[in-house]
mmCIF file of C-alpha atoms in Angstrom:
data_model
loop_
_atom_site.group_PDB
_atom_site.id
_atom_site.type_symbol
_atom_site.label_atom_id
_atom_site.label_comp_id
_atom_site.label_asym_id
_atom_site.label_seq_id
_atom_site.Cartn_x
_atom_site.Cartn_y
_atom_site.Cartn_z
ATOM 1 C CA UNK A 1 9.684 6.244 8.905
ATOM 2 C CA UNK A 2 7.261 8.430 10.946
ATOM 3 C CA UNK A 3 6.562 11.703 9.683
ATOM 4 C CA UNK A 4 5.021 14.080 12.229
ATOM 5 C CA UNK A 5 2.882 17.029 10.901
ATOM 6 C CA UNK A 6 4.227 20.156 12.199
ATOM 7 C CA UNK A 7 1.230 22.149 14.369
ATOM 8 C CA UNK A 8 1.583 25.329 12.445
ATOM 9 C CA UNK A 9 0.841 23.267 8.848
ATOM 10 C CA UNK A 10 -1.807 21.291 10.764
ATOM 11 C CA UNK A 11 -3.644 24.467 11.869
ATOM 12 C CA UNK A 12 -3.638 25.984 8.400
ATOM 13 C CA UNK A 13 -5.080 22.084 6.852
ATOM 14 C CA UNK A 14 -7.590 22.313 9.621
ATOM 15 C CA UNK A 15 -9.109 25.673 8.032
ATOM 16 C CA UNK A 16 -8.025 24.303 4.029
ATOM 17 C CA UNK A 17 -11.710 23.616 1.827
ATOM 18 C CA UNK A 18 -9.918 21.739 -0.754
ATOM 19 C CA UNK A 19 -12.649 21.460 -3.732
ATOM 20 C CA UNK A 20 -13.922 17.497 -4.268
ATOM 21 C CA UNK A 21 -11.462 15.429 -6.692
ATOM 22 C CA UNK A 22 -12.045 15.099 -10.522
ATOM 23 C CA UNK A 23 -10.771 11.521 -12.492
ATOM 24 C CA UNK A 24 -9.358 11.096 -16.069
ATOM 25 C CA UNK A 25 -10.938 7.569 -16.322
ATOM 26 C CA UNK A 26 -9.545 6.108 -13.575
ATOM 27 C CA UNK A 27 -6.724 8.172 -12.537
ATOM 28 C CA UNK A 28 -6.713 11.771 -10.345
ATOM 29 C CA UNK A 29 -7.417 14.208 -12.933
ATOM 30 C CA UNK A 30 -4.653 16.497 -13.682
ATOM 31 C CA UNK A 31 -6.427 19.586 -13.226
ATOM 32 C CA UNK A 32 -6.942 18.617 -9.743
ATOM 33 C CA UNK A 33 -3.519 17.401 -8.509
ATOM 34 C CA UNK A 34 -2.491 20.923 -9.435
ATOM 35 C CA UNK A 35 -5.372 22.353 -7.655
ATOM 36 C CA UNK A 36 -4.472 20.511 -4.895
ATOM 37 C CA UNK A 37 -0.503 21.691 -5.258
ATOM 38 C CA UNK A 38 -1.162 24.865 -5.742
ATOM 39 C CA UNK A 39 -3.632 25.456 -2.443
ATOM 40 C CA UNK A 40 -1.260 22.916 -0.102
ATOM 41 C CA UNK A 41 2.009 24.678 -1.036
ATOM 42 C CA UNK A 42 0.917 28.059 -0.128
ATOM 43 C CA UNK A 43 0.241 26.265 3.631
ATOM 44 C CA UNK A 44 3.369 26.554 5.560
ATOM 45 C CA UNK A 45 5.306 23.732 6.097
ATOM 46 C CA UNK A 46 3.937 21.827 3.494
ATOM 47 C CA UNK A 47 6.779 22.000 0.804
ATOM 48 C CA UNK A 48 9.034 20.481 3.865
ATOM 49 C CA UNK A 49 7.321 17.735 4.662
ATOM 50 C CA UNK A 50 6.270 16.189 1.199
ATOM 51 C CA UNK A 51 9.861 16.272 0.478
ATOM 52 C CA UNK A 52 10.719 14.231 3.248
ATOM 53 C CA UNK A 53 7.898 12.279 2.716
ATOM 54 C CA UNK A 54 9.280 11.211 -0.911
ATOM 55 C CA UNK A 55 12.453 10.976 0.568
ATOM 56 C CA UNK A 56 11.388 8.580 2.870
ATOM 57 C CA UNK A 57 9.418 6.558 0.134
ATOM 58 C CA UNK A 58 12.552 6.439 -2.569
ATOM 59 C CA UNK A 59 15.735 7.382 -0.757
ATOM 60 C CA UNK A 60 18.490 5.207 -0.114
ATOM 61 C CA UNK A 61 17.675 2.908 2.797
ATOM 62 C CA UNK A 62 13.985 4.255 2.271
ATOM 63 C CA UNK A 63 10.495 2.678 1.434
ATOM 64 C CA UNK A 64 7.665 3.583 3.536
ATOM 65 C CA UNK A 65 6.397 5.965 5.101
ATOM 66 C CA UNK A 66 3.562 6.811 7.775
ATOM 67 C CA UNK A 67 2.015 10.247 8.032
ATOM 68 C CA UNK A 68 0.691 11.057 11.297
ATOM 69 C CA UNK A 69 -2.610 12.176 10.447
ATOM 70 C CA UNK A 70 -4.401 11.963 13.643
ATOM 71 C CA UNK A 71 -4.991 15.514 14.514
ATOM 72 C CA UNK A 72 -6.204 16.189 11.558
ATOM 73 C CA UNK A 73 -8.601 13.276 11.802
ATOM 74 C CA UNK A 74 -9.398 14.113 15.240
ATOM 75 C CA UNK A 75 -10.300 17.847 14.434
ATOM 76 C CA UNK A 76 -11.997 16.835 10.960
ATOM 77 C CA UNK A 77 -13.453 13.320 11.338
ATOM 78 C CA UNK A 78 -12.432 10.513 9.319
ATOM 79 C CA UNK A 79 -16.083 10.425 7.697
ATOM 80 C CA UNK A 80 -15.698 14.377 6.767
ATOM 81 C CA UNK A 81 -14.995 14.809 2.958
ATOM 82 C CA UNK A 82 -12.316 17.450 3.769
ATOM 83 C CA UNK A 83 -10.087 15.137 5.537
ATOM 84 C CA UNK A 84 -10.029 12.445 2.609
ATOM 85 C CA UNK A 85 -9.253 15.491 0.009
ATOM 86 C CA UNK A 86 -6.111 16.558 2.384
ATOM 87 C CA UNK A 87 -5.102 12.759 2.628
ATOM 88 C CA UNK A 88 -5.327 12.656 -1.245
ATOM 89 C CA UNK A 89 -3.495 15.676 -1.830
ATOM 90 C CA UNK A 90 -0.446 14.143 0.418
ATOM 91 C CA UNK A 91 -0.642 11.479 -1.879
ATOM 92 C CA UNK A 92 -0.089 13.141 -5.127
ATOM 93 C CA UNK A 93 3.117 14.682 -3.740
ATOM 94 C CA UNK A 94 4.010 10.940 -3.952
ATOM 95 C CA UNK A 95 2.681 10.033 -7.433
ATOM 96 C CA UNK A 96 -0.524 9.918 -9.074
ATOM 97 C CA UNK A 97 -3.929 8.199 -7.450
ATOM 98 C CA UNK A 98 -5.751 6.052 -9.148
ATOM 99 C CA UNK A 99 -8.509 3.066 -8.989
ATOM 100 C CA UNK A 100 -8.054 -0.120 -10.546
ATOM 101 C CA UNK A 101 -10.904 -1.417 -10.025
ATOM 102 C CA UNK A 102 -14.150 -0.069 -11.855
ATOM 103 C CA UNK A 103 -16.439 -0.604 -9.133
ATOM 104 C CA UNK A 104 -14.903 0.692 -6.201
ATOM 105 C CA UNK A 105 -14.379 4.912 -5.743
ATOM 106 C CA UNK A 106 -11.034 6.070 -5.723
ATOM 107 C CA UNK A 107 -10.419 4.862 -1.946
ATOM 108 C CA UNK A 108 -10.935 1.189 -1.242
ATOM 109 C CA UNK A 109 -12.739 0.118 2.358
ATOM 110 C CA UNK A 110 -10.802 -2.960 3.756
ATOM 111 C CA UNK A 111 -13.405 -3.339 6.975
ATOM 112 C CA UNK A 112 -13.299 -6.980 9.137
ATOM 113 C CA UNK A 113 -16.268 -9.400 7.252
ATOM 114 C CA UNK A 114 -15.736 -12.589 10.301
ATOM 115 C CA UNK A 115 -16.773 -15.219 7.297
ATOM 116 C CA UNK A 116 -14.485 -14.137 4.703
ATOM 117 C CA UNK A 117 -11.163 -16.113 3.833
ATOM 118 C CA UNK A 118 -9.539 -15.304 7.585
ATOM 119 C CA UNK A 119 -6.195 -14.549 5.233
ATOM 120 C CA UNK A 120 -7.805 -11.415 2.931
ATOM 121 C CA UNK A 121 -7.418 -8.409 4.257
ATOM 122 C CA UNK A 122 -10.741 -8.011 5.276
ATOM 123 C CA UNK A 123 -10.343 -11.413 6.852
ATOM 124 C CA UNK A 124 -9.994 -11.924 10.842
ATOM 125 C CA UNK A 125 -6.478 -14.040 10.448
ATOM 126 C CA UNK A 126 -2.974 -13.714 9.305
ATOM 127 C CA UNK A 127 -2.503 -11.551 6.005
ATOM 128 C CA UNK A 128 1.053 -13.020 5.029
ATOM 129 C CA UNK A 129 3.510 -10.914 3.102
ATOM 130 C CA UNK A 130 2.251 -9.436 -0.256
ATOM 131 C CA UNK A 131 2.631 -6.949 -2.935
ATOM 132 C CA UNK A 132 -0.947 -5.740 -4.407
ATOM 133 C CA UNK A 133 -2.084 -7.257 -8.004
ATOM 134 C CA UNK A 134 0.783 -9.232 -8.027
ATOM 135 C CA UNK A 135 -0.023 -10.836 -11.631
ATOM 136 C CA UNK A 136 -0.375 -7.034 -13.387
ATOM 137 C CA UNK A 137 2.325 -6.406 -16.124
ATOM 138 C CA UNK A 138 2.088 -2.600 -14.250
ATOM 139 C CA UNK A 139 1.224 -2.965 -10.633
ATOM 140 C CA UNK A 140 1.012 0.100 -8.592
ATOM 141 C CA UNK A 141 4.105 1.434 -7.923
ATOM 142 C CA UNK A 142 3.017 2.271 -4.679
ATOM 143 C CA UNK A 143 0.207 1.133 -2.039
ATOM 144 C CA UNK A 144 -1.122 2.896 0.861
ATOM 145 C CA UNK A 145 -3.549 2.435 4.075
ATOM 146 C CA UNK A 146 -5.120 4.749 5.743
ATOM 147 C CA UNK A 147 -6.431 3.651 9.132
ATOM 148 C CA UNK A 148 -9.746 5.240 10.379
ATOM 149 C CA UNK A 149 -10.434 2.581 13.065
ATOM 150 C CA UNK A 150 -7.897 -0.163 14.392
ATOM 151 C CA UNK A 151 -9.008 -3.289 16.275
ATOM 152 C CA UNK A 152 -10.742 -2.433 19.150
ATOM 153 C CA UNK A 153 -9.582 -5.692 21.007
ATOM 154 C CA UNK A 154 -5.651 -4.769 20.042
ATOM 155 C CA UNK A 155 -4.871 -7.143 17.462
ATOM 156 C CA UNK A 156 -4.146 -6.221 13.398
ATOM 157 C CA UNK A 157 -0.312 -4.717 13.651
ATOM 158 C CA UNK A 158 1.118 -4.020 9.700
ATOM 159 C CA UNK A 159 4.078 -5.598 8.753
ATOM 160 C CA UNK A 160 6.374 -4.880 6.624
ATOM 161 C CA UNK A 161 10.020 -6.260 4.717
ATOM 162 C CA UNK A 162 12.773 -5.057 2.932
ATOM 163 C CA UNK A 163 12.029 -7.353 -0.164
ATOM 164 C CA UNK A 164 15.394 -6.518 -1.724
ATOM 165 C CA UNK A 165 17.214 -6.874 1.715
ATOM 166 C CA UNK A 166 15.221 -9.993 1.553
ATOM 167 C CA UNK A 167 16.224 -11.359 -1.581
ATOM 168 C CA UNK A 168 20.188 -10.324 -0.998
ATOM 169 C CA UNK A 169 20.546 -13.265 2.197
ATOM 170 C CA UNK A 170 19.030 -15.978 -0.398
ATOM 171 C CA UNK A 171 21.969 -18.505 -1.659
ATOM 172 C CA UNK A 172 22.572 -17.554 -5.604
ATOM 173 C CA UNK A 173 20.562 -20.870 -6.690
ATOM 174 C CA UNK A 174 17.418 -19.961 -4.844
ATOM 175 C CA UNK A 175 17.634 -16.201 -6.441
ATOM 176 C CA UNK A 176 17.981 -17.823 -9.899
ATOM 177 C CA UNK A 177 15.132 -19.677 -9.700
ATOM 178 C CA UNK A 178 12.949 -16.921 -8.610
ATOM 179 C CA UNK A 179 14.165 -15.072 -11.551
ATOM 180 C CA UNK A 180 13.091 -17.705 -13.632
ATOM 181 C CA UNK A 181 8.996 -17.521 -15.375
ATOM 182 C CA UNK A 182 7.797 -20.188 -12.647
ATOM 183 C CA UNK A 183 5.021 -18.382 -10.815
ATOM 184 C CA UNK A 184 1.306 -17.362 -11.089
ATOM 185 C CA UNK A 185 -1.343 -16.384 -8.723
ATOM 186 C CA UNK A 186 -5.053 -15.497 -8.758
ATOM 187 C CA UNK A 187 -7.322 -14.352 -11.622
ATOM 188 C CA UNK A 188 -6.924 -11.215 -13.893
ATOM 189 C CA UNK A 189 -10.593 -9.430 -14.687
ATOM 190 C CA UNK A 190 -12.183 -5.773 -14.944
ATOM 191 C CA UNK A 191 -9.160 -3.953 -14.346
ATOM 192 C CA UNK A 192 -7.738 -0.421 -15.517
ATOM 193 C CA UNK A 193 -4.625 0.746 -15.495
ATOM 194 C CA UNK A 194 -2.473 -1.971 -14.391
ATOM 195 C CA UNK A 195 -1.554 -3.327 -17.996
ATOM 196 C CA UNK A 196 -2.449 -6.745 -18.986
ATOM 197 C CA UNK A 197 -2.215 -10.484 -17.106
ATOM 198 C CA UNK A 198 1.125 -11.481 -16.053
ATOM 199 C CA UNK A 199 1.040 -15.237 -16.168
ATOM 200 C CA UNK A 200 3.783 -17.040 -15.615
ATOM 201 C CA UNK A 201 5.942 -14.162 -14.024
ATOM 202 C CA UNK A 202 9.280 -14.206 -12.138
ATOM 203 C CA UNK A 203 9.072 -12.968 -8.991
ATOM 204 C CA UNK A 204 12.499 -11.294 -9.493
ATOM 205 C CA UNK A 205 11.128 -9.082 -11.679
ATOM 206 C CA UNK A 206 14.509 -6.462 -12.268
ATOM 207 C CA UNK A 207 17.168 -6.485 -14.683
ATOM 208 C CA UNK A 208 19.602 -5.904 -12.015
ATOM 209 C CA UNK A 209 19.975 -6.915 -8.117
ATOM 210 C CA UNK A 210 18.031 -4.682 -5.908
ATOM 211 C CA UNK A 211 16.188 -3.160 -8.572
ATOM 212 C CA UNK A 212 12.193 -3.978 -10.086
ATOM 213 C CA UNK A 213 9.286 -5.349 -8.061
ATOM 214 C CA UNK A 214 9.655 -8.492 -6.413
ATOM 215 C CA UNK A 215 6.568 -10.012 -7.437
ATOM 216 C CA UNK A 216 5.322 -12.512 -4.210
ATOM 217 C CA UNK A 217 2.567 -13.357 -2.654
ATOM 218 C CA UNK A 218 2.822 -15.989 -0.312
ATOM 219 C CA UNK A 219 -1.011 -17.148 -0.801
ATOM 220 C CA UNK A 220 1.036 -18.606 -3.978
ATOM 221 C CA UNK A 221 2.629 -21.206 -2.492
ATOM 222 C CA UNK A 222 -0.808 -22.724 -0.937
ATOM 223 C CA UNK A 223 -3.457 -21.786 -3.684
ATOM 224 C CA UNK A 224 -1.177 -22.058 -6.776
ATOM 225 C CA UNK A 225 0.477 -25.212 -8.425
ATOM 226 C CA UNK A 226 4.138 -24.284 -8.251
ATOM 227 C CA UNK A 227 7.675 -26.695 -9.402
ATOM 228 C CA UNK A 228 8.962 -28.201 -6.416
ATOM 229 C CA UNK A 229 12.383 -26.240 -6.881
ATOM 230 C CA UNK A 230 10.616 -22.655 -7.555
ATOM 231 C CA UNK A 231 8.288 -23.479 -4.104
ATOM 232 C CA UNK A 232 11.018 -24.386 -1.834
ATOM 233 C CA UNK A 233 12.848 -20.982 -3.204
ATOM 234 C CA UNK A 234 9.773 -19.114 -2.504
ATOM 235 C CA UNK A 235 9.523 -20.798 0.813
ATOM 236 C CA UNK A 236 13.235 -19.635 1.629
ATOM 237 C CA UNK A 237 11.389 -16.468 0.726
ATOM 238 C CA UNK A 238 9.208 -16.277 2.827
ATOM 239 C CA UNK A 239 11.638 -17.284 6.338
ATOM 240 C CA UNK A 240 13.461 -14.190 4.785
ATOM 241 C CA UNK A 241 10.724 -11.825 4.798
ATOM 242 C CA UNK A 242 9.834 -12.626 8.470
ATOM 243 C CA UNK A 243 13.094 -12.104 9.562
ATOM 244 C CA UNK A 244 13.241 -8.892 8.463
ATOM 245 C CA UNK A 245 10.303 -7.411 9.198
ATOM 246 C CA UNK A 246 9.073 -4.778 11.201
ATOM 247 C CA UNK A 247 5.540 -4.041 12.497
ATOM 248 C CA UNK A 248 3.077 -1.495 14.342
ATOM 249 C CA UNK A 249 0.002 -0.525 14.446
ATOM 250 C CA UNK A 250 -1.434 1.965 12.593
ATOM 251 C CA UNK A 251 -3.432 4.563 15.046
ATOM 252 C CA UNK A 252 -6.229 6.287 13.501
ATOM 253 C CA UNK A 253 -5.414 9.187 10.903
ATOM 254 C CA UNK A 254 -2.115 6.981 10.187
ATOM 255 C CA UNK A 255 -1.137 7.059 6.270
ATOM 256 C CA UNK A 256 0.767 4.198 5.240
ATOM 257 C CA UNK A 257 2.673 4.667 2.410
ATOM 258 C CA UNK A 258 4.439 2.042 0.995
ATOM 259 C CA UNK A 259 6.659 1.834 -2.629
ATOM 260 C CA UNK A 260 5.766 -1.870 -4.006
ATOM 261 C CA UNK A 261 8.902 -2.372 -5.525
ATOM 262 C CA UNK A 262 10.948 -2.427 -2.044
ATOM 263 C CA UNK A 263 8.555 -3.398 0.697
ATOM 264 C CA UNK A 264 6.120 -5.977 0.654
ATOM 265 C CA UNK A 265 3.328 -6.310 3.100
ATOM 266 C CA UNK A 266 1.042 -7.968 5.164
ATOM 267 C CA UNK A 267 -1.296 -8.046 8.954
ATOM 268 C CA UNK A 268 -0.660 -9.913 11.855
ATOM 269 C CA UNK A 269 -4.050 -11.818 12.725
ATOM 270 C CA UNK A 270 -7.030 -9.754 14.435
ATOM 271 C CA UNK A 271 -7.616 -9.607 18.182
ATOM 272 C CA UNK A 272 -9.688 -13.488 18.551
ATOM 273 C CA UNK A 273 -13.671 -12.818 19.477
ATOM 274 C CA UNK A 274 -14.454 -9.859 16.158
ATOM 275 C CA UNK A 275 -17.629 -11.270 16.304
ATOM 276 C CA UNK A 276 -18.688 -9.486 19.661
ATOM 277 C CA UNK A 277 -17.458 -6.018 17.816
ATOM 278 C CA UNK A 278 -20.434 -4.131 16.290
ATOM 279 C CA UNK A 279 -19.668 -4.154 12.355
ATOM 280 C CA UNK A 280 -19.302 -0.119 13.051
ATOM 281 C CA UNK A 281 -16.380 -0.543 15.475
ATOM 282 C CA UNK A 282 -14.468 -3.044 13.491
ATOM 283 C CA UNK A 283 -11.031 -2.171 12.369
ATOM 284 C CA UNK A 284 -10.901 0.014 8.419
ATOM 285 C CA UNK A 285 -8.335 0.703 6.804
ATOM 286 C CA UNK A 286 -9.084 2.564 3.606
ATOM 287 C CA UNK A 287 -6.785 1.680 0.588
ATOM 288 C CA UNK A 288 -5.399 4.029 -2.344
ATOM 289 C CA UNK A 289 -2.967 3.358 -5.144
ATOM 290 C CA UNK A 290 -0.543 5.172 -6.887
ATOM 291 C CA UNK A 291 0.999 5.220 -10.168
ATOM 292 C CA UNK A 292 4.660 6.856 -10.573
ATOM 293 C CA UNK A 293 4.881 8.984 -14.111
ATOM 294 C CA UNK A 294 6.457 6.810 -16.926
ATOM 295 C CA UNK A 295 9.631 9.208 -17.146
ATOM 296 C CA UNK A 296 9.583 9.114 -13.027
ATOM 297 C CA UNK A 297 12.502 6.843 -11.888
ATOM 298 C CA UNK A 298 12.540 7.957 -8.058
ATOM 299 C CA UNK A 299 9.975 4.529 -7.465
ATOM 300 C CA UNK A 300 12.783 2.280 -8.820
#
């Protein structure tokens, strides 16, 4: 879903000096998420459109979202400080940011490196459908991207898949063998708040149909020694996803919201010749997490 800002709320965000962000470890303190509240819902329009913003995210039918941003970005510049604190604030309507990782602030850059693995996501090639830390016992509940530059040459579109609708058009064998404890990926190290390594892990990961994260990557099924049985399943997986999917590319100021345990996502390969692009005009995306409150069942 799209979510235009109105002009009257984006003329009052233009003129809003939110105060710089506090953590509690590494989670958005509390003190500031209510700062934050308190200053955006005394903008008008604001109230409106972080309701349907959460709508969009956990309604029926729902599961992303993309803010249109743009003006604001335009007016404030993506580098300004002012326009990352309004972007954050957005977010916390949604549920609470956090970093997992240590060593990186609370937004991630995901630039274009031309000799990294072309399938990363700061890679140059296809970035086939994923959820983020996959192999977490608490993955983020929800994953966003906020695009400050896309390709230059064209290439890069998101994609995105129902991963419930997904599952629901697999024969009843192939769903009980994802269900089953058959699959790992990567390596688990120096991470906070994401629980402890999953390893094996089904990647129907829900009590009930349509419910829970479905836990895939599909960098599984080439860098990870899976059964036969649970790899062709995953495979039928995969022809799934691809049907289903949508795709577009994010403009700059776009806010990609998306709740992990619906959609799962990916990148269509870069525009070929990156390496004539200045590293300063490369695509960036810039990545945040969020975690939903434990008594918060809207992300389910």
């Amino acid at each position: 879903m799209l979510i235009d800002i109105p002009s009257e709320l984006e003329a009052a965000l233009t003129n809003l000096p939110l105060p710089m962000w506090e953590l509690d470890g590494s989670f958005l303190a509390e003190s500031t998420m209510e700062r934050y509240r308190t200053e955006l819902t005394a903008t008008p329009r604001f109230a409106e459109t972080a309701t349907t913003l959460r709508h969009a995210l956990t309604g029926e039918g729902g599961g992303y979202a993309v803010l249109r941003l743009g003006n604001l970005a335009e007016a404030l510049g993506t580098d300004d400080g002012r326009f990352l604190r309004l972007a954050t604030g957005f977010a916390a309507e949604v549920a609470v940011p956090f970093s997992p990782f240590p060593r990186w602030p609370l937004w991630k850059d995901i630039g274009v490196k031309v000799d990294k693995d072309p399938g990363k996501s700061s890679g140059i090639g296809y970035n086939a459908f994923h959820m983020d830390l996959v192999n977490a016992t608490l993955p983020p509940d929800y994953t966003t991207l906020l695009c400050v530059r896309p390709d230059p040459l064209g290439g890069g579109p998101s994609i995105l898949s129902d991963a419930h609708a997904a599952v629901a058009r697999l024969s009843e064998s192939s769903r009980a063998l994802l269900a089953e404890s058959g699959y790992h990926y990567g390596t688990f190290f120096d991470l906070h708040g994401v629980g402890e390594e999953y390893k094996p892990f089904p990647i129907l990961d829900g009590s009930n149909p349509g419910e829970g994260f479905v836990r895939f990557t599909a960098k599984m099924l080439e860098r990870s020694q899976l059964g036969q049985a649970h790899a062709n399943a995953a495979k039928e997986l995969v022809e799934e996803l691809v049907r289903g999917q949508v795709s577009f590319m994010l403009q700059p100021g776009d806010f990609l919201i998306m709740n992990q345990r619906r959609f799962l996502h990916g990148r269509e390969a870069l525009h070929s010749g990156q390496e004539t692009v200045p590293v300063a005009d490369r695509r960036l995306l810039l990545q945040l997490f969020l975690r939903a409150p434990a008594n918060d069942s809207s992300a389910a």
